[in-house]
Coordinates of C-alpha atoms and ligand atoms in Angstrom, one line a residue:
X1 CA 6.4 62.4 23.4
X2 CA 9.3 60.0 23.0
X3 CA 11.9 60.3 25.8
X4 CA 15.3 60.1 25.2
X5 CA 16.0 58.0 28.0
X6 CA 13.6 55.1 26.3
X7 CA 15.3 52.0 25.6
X8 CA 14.6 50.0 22.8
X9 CA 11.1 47.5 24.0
X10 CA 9.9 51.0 25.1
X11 CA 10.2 52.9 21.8
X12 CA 8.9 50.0 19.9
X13 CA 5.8 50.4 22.3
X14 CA 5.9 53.9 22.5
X15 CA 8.0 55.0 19.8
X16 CA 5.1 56.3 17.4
X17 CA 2.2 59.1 17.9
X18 CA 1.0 57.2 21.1
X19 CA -2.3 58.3 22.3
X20 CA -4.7 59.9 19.4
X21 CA -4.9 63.8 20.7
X22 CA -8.6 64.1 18.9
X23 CA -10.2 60.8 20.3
X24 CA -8.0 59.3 23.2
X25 CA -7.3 56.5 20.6
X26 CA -4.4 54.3 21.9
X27 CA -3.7 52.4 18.9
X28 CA -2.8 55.2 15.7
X29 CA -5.9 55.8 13.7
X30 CA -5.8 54.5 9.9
X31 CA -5.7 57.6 7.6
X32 CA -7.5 55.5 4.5
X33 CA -7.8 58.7 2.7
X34 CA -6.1 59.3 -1.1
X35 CA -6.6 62.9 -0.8
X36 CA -6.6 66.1 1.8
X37 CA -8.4 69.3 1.6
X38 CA -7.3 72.4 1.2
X39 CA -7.8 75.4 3.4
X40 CA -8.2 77.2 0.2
X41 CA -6.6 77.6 -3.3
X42 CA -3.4 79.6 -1.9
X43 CA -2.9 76.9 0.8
X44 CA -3.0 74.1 -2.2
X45 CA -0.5 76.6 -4.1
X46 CA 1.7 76.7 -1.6
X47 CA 1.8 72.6 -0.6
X48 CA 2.7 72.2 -4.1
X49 CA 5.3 74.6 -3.8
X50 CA 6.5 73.1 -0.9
X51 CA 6.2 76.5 1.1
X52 CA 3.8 75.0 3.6
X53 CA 3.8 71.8 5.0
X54 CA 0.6 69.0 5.2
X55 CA -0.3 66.8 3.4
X56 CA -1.8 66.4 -0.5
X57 CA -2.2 63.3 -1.8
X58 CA -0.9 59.9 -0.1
X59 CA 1.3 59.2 -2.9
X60 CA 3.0 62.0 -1.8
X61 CA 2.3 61.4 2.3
X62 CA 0.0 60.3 4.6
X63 CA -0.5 60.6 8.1
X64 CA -0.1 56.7 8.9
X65 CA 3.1 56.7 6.5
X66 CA 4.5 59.3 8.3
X67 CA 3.8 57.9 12.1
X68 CA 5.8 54.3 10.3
X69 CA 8.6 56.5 9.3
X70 CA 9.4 58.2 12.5
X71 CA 9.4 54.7 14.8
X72 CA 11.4 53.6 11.8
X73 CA 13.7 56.1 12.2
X74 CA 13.7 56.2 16.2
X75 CA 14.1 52.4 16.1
X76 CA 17.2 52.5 13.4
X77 CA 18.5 55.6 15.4
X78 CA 18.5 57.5 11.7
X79 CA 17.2 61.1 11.5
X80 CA 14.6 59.6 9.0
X81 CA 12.6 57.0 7.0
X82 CA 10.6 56.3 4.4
X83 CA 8.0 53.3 3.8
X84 CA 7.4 51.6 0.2
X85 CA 5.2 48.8 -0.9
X86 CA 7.6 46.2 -0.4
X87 CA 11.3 45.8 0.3
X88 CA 12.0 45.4 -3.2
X89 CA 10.6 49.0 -4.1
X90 CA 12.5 50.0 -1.3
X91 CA 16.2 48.7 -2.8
X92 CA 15.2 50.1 -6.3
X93 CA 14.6 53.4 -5.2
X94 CA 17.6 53.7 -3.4
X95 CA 19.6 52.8 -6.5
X96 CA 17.5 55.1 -8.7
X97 CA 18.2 57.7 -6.8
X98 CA 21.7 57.3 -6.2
X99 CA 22.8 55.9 -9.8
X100 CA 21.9 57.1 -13.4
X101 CA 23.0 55.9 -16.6
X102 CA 26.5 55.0 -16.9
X103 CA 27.0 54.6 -13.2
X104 CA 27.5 51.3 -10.8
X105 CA 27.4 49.8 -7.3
X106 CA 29.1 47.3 -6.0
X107 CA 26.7 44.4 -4.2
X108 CA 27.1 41.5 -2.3
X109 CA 26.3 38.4 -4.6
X110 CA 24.7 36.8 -1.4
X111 CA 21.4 38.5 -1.5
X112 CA 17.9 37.7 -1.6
X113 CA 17.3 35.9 -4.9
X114 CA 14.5 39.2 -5.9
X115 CA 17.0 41.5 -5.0
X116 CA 19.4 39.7 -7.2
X117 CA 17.4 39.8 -9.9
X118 CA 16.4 43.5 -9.5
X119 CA 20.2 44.2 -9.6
X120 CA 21.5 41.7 -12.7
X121 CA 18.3 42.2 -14.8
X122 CA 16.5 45.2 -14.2
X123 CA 19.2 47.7 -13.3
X124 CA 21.4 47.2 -16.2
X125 CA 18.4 47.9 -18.7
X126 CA 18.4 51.4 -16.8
X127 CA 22.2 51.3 -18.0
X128 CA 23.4 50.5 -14.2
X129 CA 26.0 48.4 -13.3
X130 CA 25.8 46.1 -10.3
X131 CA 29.1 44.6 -9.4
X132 CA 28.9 41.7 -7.6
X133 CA 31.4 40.8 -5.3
X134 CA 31.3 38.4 -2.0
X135 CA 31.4 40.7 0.5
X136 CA 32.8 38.5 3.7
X137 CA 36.5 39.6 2.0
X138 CA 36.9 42.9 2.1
X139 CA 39.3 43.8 -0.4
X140 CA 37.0 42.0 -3.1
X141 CA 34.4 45.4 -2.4
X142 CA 37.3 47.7 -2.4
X143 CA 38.5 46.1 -5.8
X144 CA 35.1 46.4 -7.7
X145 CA 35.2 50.4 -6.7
X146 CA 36.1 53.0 -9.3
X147 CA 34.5 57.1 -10.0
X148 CA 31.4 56.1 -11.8
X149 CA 30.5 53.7 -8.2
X150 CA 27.6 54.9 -6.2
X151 CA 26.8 52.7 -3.7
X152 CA 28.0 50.1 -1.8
X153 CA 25.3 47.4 -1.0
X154 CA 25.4 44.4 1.5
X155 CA 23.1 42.3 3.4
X156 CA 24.0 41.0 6.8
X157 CA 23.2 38.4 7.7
X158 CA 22.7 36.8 4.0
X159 CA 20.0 35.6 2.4
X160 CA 20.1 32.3 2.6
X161 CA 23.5 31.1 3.9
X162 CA 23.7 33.9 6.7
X163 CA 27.2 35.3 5.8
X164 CA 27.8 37.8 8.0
X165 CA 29.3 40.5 6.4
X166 CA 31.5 43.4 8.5
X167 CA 29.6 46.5 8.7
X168 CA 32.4 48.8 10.1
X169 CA 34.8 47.5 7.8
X170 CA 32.4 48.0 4.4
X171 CA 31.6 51.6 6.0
X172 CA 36.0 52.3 6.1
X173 CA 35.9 50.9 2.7
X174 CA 32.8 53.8 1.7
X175 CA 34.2 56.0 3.8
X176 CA 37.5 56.4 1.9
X177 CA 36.0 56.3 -1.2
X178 CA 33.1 58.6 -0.2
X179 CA 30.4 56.5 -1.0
X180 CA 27.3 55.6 0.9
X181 CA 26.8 52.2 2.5
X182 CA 23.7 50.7 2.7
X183 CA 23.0 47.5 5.1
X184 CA 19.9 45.5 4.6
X185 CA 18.9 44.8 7.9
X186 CA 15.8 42.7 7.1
X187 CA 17.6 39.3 8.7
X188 CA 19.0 41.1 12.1
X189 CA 15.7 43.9 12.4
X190 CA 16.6 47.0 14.6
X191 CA 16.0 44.8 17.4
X192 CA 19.6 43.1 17.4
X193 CA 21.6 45.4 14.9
X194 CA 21.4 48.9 14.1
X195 CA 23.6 49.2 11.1
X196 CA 23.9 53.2 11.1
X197 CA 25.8 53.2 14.5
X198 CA 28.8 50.9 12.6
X199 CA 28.5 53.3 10.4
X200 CA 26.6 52.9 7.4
X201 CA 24.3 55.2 6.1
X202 CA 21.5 53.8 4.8
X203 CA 19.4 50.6 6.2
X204 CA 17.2 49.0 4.1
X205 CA 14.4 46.6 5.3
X206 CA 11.9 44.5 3.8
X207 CA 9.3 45.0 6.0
X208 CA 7.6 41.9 5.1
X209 CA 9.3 39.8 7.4
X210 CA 9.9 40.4 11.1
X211 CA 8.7 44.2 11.1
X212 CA 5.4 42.7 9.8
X213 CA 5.9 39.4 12.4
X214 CA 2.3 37.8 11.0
X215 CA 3.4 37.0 7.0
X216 CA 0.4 39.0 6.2
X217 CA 2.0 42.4 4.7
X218 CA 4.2 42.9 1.9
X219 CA 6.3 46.2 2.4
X220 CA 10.1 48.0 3.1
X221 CA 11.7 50.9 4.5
X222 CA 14.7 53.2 4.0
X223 CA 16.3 54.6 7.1
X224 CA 18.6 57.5 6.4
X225 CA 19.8 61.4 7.0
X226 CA 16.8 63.8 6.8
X227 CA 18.1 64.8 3.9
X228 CA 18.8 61.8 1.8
X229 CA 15.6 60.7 2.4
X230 CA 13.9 64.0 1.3
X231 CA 15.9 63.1 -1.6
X232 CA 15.1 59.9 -2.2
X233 CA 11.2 60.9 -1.5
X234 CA 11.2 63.8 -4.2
X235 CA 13.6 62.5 -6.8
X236 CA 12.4 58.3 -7.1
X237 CA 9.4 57.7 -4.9
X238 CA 7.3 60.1 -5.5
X239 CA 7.9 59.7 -9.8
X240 CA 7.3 56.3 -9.4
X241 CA 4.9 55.8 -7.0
X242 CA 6.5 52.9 -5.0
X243 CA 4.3 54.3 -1.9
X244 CA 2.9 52.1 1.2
X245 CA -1.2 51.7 1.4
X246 CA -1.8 53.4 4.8
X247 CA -3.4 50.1 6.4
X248 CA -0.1 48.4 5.6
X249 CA 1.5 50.7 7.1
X250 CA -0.7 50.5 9.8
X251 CA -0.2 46.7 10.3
X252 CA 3.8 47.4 10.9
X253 CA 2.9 49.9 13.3
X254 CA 1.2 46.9 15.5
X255 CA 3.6 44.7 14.6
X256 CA 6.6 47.0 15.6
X257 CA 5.1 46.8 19.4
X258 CA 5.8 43.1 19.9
X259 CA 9.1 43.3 17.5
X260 CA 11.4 42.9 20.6
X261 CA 9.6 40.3 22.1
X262 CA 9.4 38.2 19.0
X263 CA 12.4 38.3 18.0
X264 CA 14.0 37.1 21.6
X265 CA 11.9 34.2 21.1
X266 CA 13.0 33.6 17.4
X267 CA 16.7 33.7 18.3
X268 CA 16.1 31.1 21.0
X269 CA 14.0 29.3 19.5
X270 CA 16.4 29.5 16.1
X271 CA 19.8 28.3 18.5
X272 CA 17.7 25.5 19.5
X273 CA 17.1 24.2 16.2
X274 CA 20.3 25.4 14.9
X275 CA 21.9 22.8 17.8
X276 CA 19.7 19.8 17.4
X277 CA 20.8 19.6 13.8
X278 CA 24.0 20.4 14.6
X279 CA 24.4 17.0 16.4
X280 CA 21.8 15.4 14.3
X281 CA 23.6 12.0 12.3
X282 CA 21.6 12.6 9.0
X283 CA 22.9 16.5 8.6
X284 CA 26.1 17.3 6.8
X285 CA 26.5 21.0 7.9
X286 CA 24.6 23.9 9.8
X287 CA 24.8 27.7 9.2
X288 CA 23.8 29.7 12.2
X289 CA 26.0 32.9 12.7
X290 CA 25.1 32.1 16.7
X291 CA 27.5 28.7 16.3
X292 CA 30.8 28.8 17.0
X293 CA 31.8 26.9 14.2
X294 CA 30.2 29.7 12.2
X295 CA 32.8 31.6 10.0
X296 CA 31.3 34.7 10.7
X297 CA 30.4 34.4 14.6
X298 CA 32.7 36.8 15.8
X299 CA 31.8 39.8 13.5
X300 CA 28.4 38.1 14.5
X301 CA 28.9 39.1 18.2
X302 CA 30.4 42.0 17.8
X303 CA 27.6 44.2 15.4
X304 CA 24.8 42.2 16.6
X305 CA 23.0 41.6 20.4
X306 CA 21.9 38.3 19.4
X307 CA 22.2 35.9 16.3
X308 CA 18.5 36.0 14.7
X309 CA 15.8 33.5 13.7
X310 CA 16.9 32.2 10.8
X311 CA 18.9 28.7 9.9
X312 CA 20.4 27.0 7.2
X313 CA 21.4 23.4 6.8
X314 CA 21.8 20.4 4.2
X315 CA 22.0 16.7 4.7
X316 CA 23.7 14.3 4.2
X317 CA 22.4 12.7 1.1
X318 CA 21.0 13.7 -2.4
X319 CA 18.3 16.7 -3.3
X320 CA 15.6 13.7 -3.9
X321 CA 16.4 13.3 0.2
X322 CA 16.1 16.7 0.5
X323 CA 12.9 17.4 -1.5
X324 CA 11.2 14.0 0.6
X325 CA 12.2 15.7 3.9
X326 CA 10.5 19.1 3.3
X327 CA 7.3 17.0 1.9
X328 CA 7.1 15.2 5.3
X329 CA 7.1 18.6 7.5
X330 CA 3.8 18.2 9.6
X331 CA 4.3 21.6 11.3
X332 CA 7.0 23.6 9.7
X333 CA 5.1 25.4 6.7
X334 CA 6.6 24.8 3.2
X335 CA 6.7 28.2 2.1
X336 CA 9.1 31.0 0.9
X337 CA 9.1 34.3 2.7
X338 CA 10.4 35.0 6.7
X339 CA 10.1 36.5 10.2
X340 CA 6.8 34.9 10.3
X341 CA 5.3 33.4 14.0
X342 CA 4.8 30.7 12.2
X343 CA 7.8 28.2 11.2
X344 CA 8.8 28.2 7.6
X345 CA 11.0 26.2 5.2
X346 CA 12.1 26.2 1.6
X347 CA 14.6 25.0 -0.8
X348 CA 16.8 28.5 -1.9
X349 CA 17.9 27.1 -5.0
X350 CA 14.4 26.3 -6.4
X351 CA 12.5 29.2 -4.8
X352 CA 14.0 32.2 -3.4
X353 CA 17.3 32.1 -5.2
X354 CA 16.4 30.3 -8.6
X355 CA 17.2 33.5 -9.8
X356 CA 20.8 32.6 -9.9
X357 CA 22.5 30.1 -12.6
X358 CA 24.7 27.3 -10.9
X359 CA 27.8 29.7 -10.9
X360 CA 26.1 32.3 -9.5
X361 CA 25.0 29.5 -6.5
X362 CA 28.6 28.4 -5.8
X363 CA 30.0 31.6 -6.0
X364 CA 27.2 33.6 -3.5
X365 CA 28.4 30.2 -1.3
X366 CA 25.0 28.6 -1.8
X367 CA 24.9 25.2 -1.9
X368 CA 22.6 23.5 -4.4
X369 CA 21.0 21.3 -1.3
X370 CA 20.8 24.0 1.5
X371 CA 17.4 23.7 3.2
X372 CA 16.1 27.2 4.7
X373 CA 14.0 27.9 8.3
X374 CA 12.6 30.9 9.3
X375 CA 12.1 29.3 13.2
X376 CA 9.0 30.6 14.1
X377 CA 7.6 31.5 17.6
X378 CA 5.9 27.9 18.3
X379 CA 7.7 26.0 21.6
X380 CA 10.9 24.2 20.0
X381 CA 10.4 20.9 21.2
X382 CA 7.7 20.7 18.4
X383 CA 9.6 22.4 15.7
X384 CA 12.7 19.7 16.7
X385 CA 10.1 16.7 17.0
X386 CA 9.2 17.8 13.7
X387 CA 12.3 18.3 11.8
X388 CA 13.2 14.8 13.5
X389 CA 10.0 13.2 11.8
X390 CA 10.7 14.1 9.0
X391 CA 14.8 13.3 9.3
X392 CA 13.9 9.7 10.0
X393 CA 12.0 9.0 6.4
X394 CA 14.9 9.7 4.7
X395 CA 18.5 7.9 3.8
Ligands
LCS401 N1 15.8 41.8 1.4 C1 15.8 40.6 2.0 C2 16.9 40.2 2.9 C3 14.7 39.7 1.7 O1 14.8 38.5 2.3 C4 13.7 40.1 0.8 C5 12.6 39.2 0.5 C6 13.7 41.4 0.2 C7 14.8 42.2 0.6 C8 12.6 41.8 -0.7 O2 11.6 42.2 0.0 P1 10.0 42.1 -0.4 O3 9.9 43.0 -1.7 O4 9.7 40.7 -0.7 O5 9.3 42.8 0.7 N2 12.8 37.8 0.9 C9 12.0 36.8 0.6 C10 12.4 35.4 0.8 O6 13.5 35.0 1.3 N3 11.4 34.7 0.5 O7 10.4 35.4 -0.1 C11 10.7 36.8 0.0

């Protein structure tokens, strides 16, 4: 039984079923079953009819989906969650949910490059609007907002640029329109920002990343009211089917335990890296919200305990340069993705983001030569010696 008195490492221990009341089981038991009996035909009447609860089918539920959604939900400090089959499945059933034909949302244009593309090419052939707007000013979210908006969508820090966007001041902005704000939280995790207490009202994750922790699950989550996620969960997800495979939802569940602890070590692994470049000859500029220098650093401090793992930079020189630096990596990874142990880097505009035209780039504040790192876990001294390797062979 969760106490309330828990702080955060303990819930993220402790947080789900705990110990197994049938078998003494201390790690939750995989429910890898599609289907649940009845107690007879009136009992299956009346789970259809929703006038006794259990569970049916695992489209509809499962045991190790459920046991995800409530540390979710304690984690986030929401009433609620719900688990999809990845992030992206996540973000569209919010919008289905909360937008029909006719309708729009306004959305930071500095998003992951998927999410992006879910918004500008998918949604509109569903006749939904996304307004795109760059959400570090303000007024530019208020000015997209008229009585057919929906939904008010940012990410915080940004995909790839790590903008930091104001949660409080996008919630004022919903709040006097009466329209829900939803914060993806996938850079920050619960660990260093919990978006509902600034007061938005819906956090989205992809799970994927630093929920996961090991790069070897592909999933998201809602976090909400009770009753918005009932609604999301009977009106989109169950329709379409965007449900989480209970072993995946299993491995979040073990990867949830050693969240905090990860993610202390990212950050400080991440303002290590983030300072060696910073005073590295070869590098033209370096994003970290944890930086003074860093635009955003302030509203940084102030929603977030600590400034994540995740850095940007470019270098001085052309995208050839840029291209031969990531080819000599000898330990970072050249891959897309984050929140892995492992260190990771990519080129945005190629990968992750090519789902933007140049415009698009310039005016999400991407620059065309921005290199990516998720800083993994490994000691920094290696990941520096490494990035400095590879700095030398170029210029
Ligand atoms: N939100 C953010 C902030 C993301 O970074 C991603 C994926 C998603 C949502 C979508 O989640 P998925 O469906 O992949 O679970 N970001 C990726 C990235 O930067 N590289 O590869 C995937």
């Amino acid at each position: 039984m969760v106490k309330k008195e828990w702080r955060f490492d303990t819930l993220a221990v402790h947080g789900s079923e705990g110990i197994d009341p049938h078998t003494g089981a201390v790690s939750p038991p995989i429910y890898q079953s599609s289907t649940f009996a009845f107690r007879d035909s009136a009992h299956g009447e009346a789970l259809f009819k929703g006038e006794a609860s259990g569970y049916i089918y695992s489209r509809l539920g499962n045991p190790t989906e459920d046991c995800l959604e409530r540390e979710m939900a304690f984690l986030e400090g929401g009433e609620a969650a719900l688990a999809f089959s990845s992030g992206l499945s996540a973000e569209a059933a919010l919008v289905m949910t909360l937008c029909s034909s006719g309708d729009n949302f306004v959305t930071s244009i500095t998003v992951y490059g998927g999410t992006y593309a879910l918004w500008k090419s998918f949604m509109p052939r569903m006749g939904i609007e996304p307004r795109d707007v760059r959400a570090t000013h303000l007024d530019a979210i208020e000015a997209a907002i008229d009585d057919k908006t929906r939904l008010i969508f940012v990410e915080t820090p940004a995909n790839p640029n790590l903008d930091i966007i104001d949660i409080r001041g996008c919630a004022d902005i919903a709040k006097r329109h009466n329209i829900p704000l939803a914060v993806d939280n996938t850079f920050a995790t619960s660990a260093l920002q919990r978006p509902l207490e600034h007061g938005a009202d819906v956090v989205v994750h992809s799970a994927t990343k630093y929920i996961s922790g090991h790069g070897d699950t592909v999933a998201g989550i809602l976090v909400g009211t009770r009753e918005f996620m009932d609604r999301v969960r009977k009106e989109t997800l169950n329709h379409v089917g965007f449900c989480i495979s209970p072993f995946n939802a299993w491995l979040l569940l073990r990867g949830l335990k050693t969240l905090p602890v990860r993610v202390r070590r990212h950050c400080k692994n991440a303002m290590r890296v983030a300072q060696y470049l910073s005073f590295h000859p070869k590098v033209k500029k370096v994003y970290y919200p944890g930086l003074r220098i860093h635009p955003g650093h302030e509203i940084a401090r102030s929603q977030m305990s600590d400034f994540g793992g995740m850095v940007a930079f470019e270098i001085k020189g052309t995208r050839e340069d840029g291209k031969k630096l990531m080819d000599s990596m000898e330990l970072c990874v050249l891959a897309v993705s984050l929140g892995d142990c492992d260190t990771l880097i990519c080129h945005p505009a190629s990968t992750t983001h090519s789902t933007y035209t140049a415009e698009q780039l310039a005016e999400a504040g991407i620059s065309e030569t921005m290199i990516r790192i998720s800083v993994g876990v490994e000691d920094p001294r290696d990941i520096c010696n490494d990035l400095g390797q590879a700095l030398k062979r170029i210029g």
